[in-house]
XYZ file of C-alpha atoms in Angstrom:
389
model
C 0.000 0.000 0.000
C 1.295 3.328 -0.859
C 2.653 5.460 1.949
C 0.544 8.449 2.891
C 3.463 10.240 4.629
C 4.127 13.590 3.158
C 7.530 13.669 1.558
C 10.029 16.022 3.148
C 10.474 19.076 1.149
C 13.589 21.196 0.876
C 13.606 24.653 2.402
C 13.509 27.261 -0.208
C 16.359 29.643 -0.457
C 20.100 29.314 0.178
C 21.192 27.083 3.087
C 23.914 28.367 5.502
C 26.592 25.767 6.227
C 27.609 25.281 9.931
C 30.812 26.998 11.045
C 33.383 24.326 11.653
C 36.566 26.447 11.705
C 37.948 29.735 13.105
C 40.207 32.364 11.693
C 43.960 32.141 11.673
C 44.189 35.270 13.822
C 41.947 33.734 16.470
C 44.045 30.576 16.526
C 47.191 32.637 17.010
C 45.640 34.576 19.891
C 44.555 31.404 21.646
C 48.009 29.878 21.264
C 49.662 32.962 22.724
C 47.259 33.055 25.639
C 47.887 29.385 26.304
C 51.634 29.917 26.307
C 51.314 32.888 28.664
C 49.193 30.889 31.069
C 51.565 27.936 31.210
C 54.941 29.723 31.039
C 56.934 30.189 34.259
C 57.001 33.742 35.677
C 59.889 35.777 34.359
C 62.883 36.264 36.652
C 63.347 39.723 38.190
C 65.845 41.921 36.368
C 69.420 41.551 37.540
C 70.515 44.509 39.722
C 73.208 46.828 38.458
C 76.670 46.756 40.021
C 75.974 50.074 41.687
C 72.840 48.608 43.238
C 74.759 45.527 44.374
C 77.461 47.664 45.964
C 74.882 49.843 47.709
C 73.073 46.775 49.018
C 76.300 45.140 50.213
C 77.434 48.364 51.905
C 74.036 48.630 53.593
C 74.238 45.037 54.806
C 77.752 45.573 56.184
C 76.571 48.746 57.913
C 73.589 46.919 59.404
C 75.923 44.134 60.500
C 78.109 46.765 62.178
C 75.127 48.109 64.098
C 74.131 44.573 65.098
C 77.728 43.900 66.171
C 77.682 46.853 68.566
C 74.356 45.592 69.955
C 75.969 42.183 70.381
C 78.958 43.745 72.159
C 76.647 45.630 74.519
C 74.583 42.508 75.236
C 77.728 40.457 75.829
C 79.085 43.044 78.245
C 75.779 43.141 80.139
C 75.671 39.349 80.262
C 79.214 39.109 81.586
C 78.535 41.657 84.323
C 75.240 39.994 85.204
C 76.877 36.569 85.418
C 79.420 37.959 87.879
C 76.681 39.629 89.927
C 74.637 36.434 90.065
C 77.721 34.465 91.109
C 78.539 36.969 93.860
C 74.950 36.942 95.107
C 74.795 33.144 95.197
C 78.081 33.033 97.118
C 76.679 35.589 99.556
C 73.467 33.582 99.965
C 75.503 30.429 100.660
C 77.554 32.198 103.334
C 74.469 33.710 104.958
C 72.688 30.366 104.881
C 75.630 28.853 106.725
C 75.413 31.583 109.392
C 71.659 31.077 109.595
C 72.144 27.364 110.181
C 74.651 28.070 112.943
C 72.212 30.465 114.618
C 69.482 27.845 114.325
C 71.789 25.212 115.840
C 72.512 27.452 118.811
C 68.799 27.939 119.412
C 68.387 24.205 119.101
C 70.974 23.705 121.846
C 68.902 25.875 124.183
C 65.764 23.962 123.252
C 67.409 20.602 123.948
C 68.669 21.774 127.324
C 65.214 22.919 128.370
C 63.677 19.689 127.100
C 66.001 17.663 129.316
C 64.635 19.541 132.361
C 61.193 18.179 131.524
C 59.578 21.452 130.358
C 58.426 22.423 126.907
C 61.068 24.789 125.665
C 60.136 28.348 124.711
C 62.999 28.139 122.244
C 61.555 24.985 120.732
C 58.170 26.677 120.466
C 59.911 29.553 118.718
C 61.522 27.234 116.175
C 58.177 25.570 115.449
C 56.184 28.819 115.253
C 54.632 29.873 111.931
C 55.501 33.511 112.542
C 58.670 33.926 114.565
C 58.433 37.715 114.701
C 55.090 37.679 116.472
C 56.486 35.233 118.944
C 59.514 37.415 119.581
C 57.232 40.352 120.354
C 55.832 38.629 123.402
C 57.331 40.294 126.490
C 56.936 37.242 128.680
C 59.251 35.188 126.403
C 61.933 37.844 126.086
C 61.962 38.397 129.854
C 62.892 34.763 130.370
C 65.805 34.691 127.925
C 69.363 35.083 129.151
C 71.619 37.610 127.458
C 73.310 34.825 125.518
C 69.957 33.480 124.388
C 68.800 36.958 123.398
C 71.926 37.370 121.267
C 71.298 34.013 119.624
C 67.716 35.040 118.841
C 68.874 38.407 117.463
C 71.493 36.728 115.292
C 68.920 34.292 113.969
C 66.494 37.089 113.097
C 69.197 39.171 111.407
C 70.543 36.341 109.309
C 67.079 35.128 108.368
C 66.048 38.570 107.080
C 69.356 39.159 105.269
C 69.320 35.729 103.645
C 65.749 36.169 102.437
C 66.644 39.546 100.924
C 69.712 38.192 99.131
C 67.794 35.216 97.793
C 65.234 37.600 96.306
C 68.016 39.688 94.723
C 69.624 36.561 93.292
C 66.314 35.421 91.770
C 65.791 38.811 90.097
C 69.367 38.847 88.821
C 68.889 35.400 87.326
C 65.825 36.683 85.468
C 67.812 39.640 84.134
C 70.639 37.320 83.128
C 68.211 35.118 81.202
C 66.932 38.172 79.314
C 70.479 39.340 78.536
C 71.425 35.901 77.240
C 68.356 35.844 74.974
C 69.311 39.276 73.582
C 72.857 38.021 73.027
C 71.638 35.054 70.994
C 69.236 37.216 68.986
C 71.839 39.844 68.044
C 74.314 37.112 67.125
C 71.792 35.632 64.690
C 71.132 39.101 63.267
C 74.832 39.719 62.582
C 75.243 36.316 60.957
C 72.153 36.857 58.773
C 73.361 40.252 57.482
C 76.821 38.947 56.695
C 75.381 35.854 55.023
C 73.172 37.999 52.794
C 76.165 40.135 51.788
C 78.264 37.066 50.944
C 75.433 35.620 48.874
C 75.117 38.810 46.830
C 78.851 38.915 46.145
C 78.997 35.213 45.278
C 76.592 35.738 42.371
C 78.911 38.182 40.609
C 81.013 37.090 37.660
C 84.763 37.658 37.603
C 84.272 40.622 35.271
C 81.612 42.112 37.568
C 83.842 41.672 40.606
C 86.614 43.516 38.773
C 84.264 46.369 37.957
C 83.061 46.455 41.562
C 86.667 46.689 42.730
C 87.142 49.631 40.365
C 84.116 51.385 41.870
C 85.559 50.796 45.339
C 88.920 52.185 44.243
C 87.302 55.367 42.959
C 85.508 55.765 46.273
C 88.779 55.390 48.156
C 90.515 57.861 45.845
C 87.836 60.499 46.457
C 88.192 59.965 50.214
C 91.998 60.220 49.922
C 91.769 63.610 48.195
C 89.543 64.928 50.966
C 92.051 63.687 53.525
C 94.859 65.488 51.699
C 92.846 68.707 51.762
C 92.281 68.354 55.516
C 95.987 67.703 56.019
C 96.814 70.864 54.051
C 94.402 72.940 56.135
C 95.754 71.529 59.383
C 99.334 72.207 58.306
C 98.449 75.816 57.495
C 96.699 76.239 60.843
C 99.682 74.772 62.682
C 102.097 77.042 60.802
C 100.019 80.093 61.744
C 99.891 78.959 65.360
C 103.657 78.564 65.511
C 104.207 81.920 63.859
C 101.892 83.604 66.353
C 103.644 81.814 69.232
C 107.071 82.940 67.993
C 105.802 86.503 67.682
C 104.594 86.438 71.273
C 107.943 85.001 72.334
C 109.789 87.895 70.722
C 107.485 90.468 72.312
C 107.499 88.813 75.726
C 110.612 86.644 76.025
C 110.037 86.075 79.746
C 106.615 84.418 79.408
C 107.989 81.017 78.367
C 106.843 78.820 75.570
C 103.455 77.924 77.068
C 101.770 74.585 76.680
C 99.028 73.013 74.642
C 97.964 73.522 71.068
C 94.351 74.511 71.504
C 93.147 76.987 68.916
C 89.788 78.034 70.271
C 86.372 76.637 71.095
C 85.971 73.037 70.097
C 89.668 72.537 69.475
C 90.488 70.781 72.736
C 93.971 70.803 74.222
C 96.835 68.507 73.385
C 99.628 68.924 75.879
C 102.670 66.701 76.122
C 100.785 64.261 78.360
C 98.143 63.587 75.740
C 100.716 63.405 72.969
C 102.648 60.740 74.863
C 99.523 58.646 75.372
C 98.452 59.126 71.751
C 101.868 57.902 70.588
C 101.358 54.657 72.539
C 97.864 54.297 71.078
C 99.113 54.684 67.521
C 102.112 52.406 68.086
C 99.751 49.693 69.284
C 97.321 50.219 66.397
C 100.136 50.069 63.849
C 101.339 46.792 65.337
C 97.881 45.294 64.682
C 97.898 46.185 60.973
C 96.974 43.238 58.789
C 94.997 41.380 61.440
C 91.489 40.422 60.330
C 88.235 42.085 61.260
C 86.030 39.668 63.194
C 82.783 40.904 64.679
C 82.753 40.788 68.483
C 86.551 40.347 68.674
C 88.786 42.304 71.062
C 92.183 40.838 70.160
C 94.870 39.812 70.207
C 94.486 37.959 66.896
C 91.475 39.817 65.464
C 89.313 42.843 66.195
C 86.098 44.609 65.428
C 86.193 48.408 65.228
C 85.484 49.256 68.882
C 87.518 46.273 70.061
C 90.591 47.775 68.358
C 90.103 51.273 69.794
C 89.507 49.851 73.267
C 92.669 47.721 73.110
C 94.771 50.580 71.694
C 93.833 53.037 74.427
C 94.276 50.333 77.052
C 97.900 50.130 75.891
C 98.176 53.816 76.883
C 96.684 53.163 80.316
C 93.183 54.427 79.527
C 90.157 52.175 79.968
C 87.456 52.741 77.341
C 83.978 51.179 77.320
C 83.277 48.311 74.936
C 80.865 49.813 72.399
C 81.048 52.786 70.036
C 77.899 54.177 71.672
C 79.681 54.369 75.031
C 83.128 55.312 73.712
C 81.743 58.423 72.027
C 80.694 59.712 75.468
C 84.206 59.481 76.941
C 86.382 62.576 76.546
C 86.026 65.888 74.744
C 84.376 66.388 71.356
C 86.512 68.405 68.924
C 85.995 69.584 65.367
C 87.267 67.501 62.474
C 89.613 70.342 61.512
C 91.188 70.174 64.978
C 91.544 66.382 65.111
C 94.859 65.266 66.593
C 96.629 61.886 66.459
C 95.067 59.510 68.949
C 91.581 61.012 68.707
C 88.674 58.698 67.982
C 86.669 59.352 64.820
C 83.081 58.073 64.859
C 80.968 57.430 61.781
C 77.329 57.320 60.627
C 74.341 58.891 62.338
C 73.920 55.763 64.451
C 77.593 55.892 65.604
C 78.189 52.297 64.547
C 81.869 52.588 63.536
C 85.051 54.107 64.963
C 88.687 54.549 63.977
C 91.899 56.011 65.474
C 93.055 59.265 63.907
C 96.760 59.233 62.991
C 97.039 62.640 61.284
C 96.848 63.938 57.718
C 93.177 63.031 57.432
C 93.866 59.330 57.966
C 92.955 56.710 60.533
C 93.720 53.127 61.498
C 90.586 51.021 61.862
C 89.151 47.521 61.619
C 86.882 48.100 58.594
C 84.459 45.224 58.005
C 84.248 41.443 57.513
C 86.679 40.226 54.882
C 89.069 43.147 55.471
C 92.090 43.588 57.715
C 93.112 46.375 60.090
C 94.435 49.115 57.807
C 95.048 52.815 57.216
C 92.234 54.678 55.481
C 90.957 58.195 54.888
C 88.525 59.369 57.546
C 86.325 60.525 54.663
C 85.718 56.973 53.493
C 82.527 57.016 55.585
C 80.255 59.851 56.763
C 81.792 61.353 59.914
C 79.635 61.680 63.001
C 82.109 63.261 65.434
C 85.685 63.331 66.721
C 86.399 62.671 70.417
C 89.584 63.143 72.450
C 89.489 60.396 75.097
C 92.067 61.631 77.608
């Protein structure tokens, strides 16, 4: 039988074919986006040599500050350890005296016990509050003079021992804090120096050579400034001598005078100071070539304040350990009036120090990786100049 289904007819008009492709430009864009999404992030640009040098100098400076903090913490810890030791010795001695006083009271108690009576002394030893018991007139009236002395000694030693034990406990707490600070500052110094070494280790041989050239130019600029200071000081000294000779001719009976002060801020440098300064410089010169080691005070290595402390000790003058304390000892003078032996301090935070030797130069322990050497005082920004003695 014939099918009655209506045959499918074709749609009139042009038929649009399905889009099965995309443009070349679209494909390119997708590929680029895909590469951008999967590619590793680009490395940061390599710093310039100038930036590396600035960063290394900053790290060394920060390490210098941390070193002075370490020196201060070490000094505090050493003093605190001695104080704790002295206090514990004192407590031990007082405890021994307290035990003797207690034994003497015990002797009285035993004697009274043998008579068959309950001893007032024994009651005293067993009392919760001895002071209240001592305040009772009826007890004190029965004690002999020897017994009264024994009671007084016991009271005195008990109070003194308790006080010293409290002091020792507080000192131990302070010592624990100082030791924690010491460990923290030590880690800080090591971290700064490690960062500096890592930066330098990444440089090529050619970059290290260029960095050395930059350093040489810096030293040369500092040397020229030192020469200019030396010239100015020589002129000032020549004028001073000429004026002194003129006074001598006008007043031959006044003598030659003493000192070389030239006004406010110049300080005085008599023969006594000059003799001490000569010993300081002799010592410093004998340490030339020894390595800088942070926290070191000699005799094989030094940090900056360790060297200045040891040098002035050779002249019979005791300086504090840190730059922050050394700058407070003596008289501040102007840079133009600096004399051999003076201490030159650097940076706003006073984290470095050297020994002035004249002509704008100093001997100092510079930084890790360098040895004790002569350098222009203008190599670093000057904070102040101090005459210690």
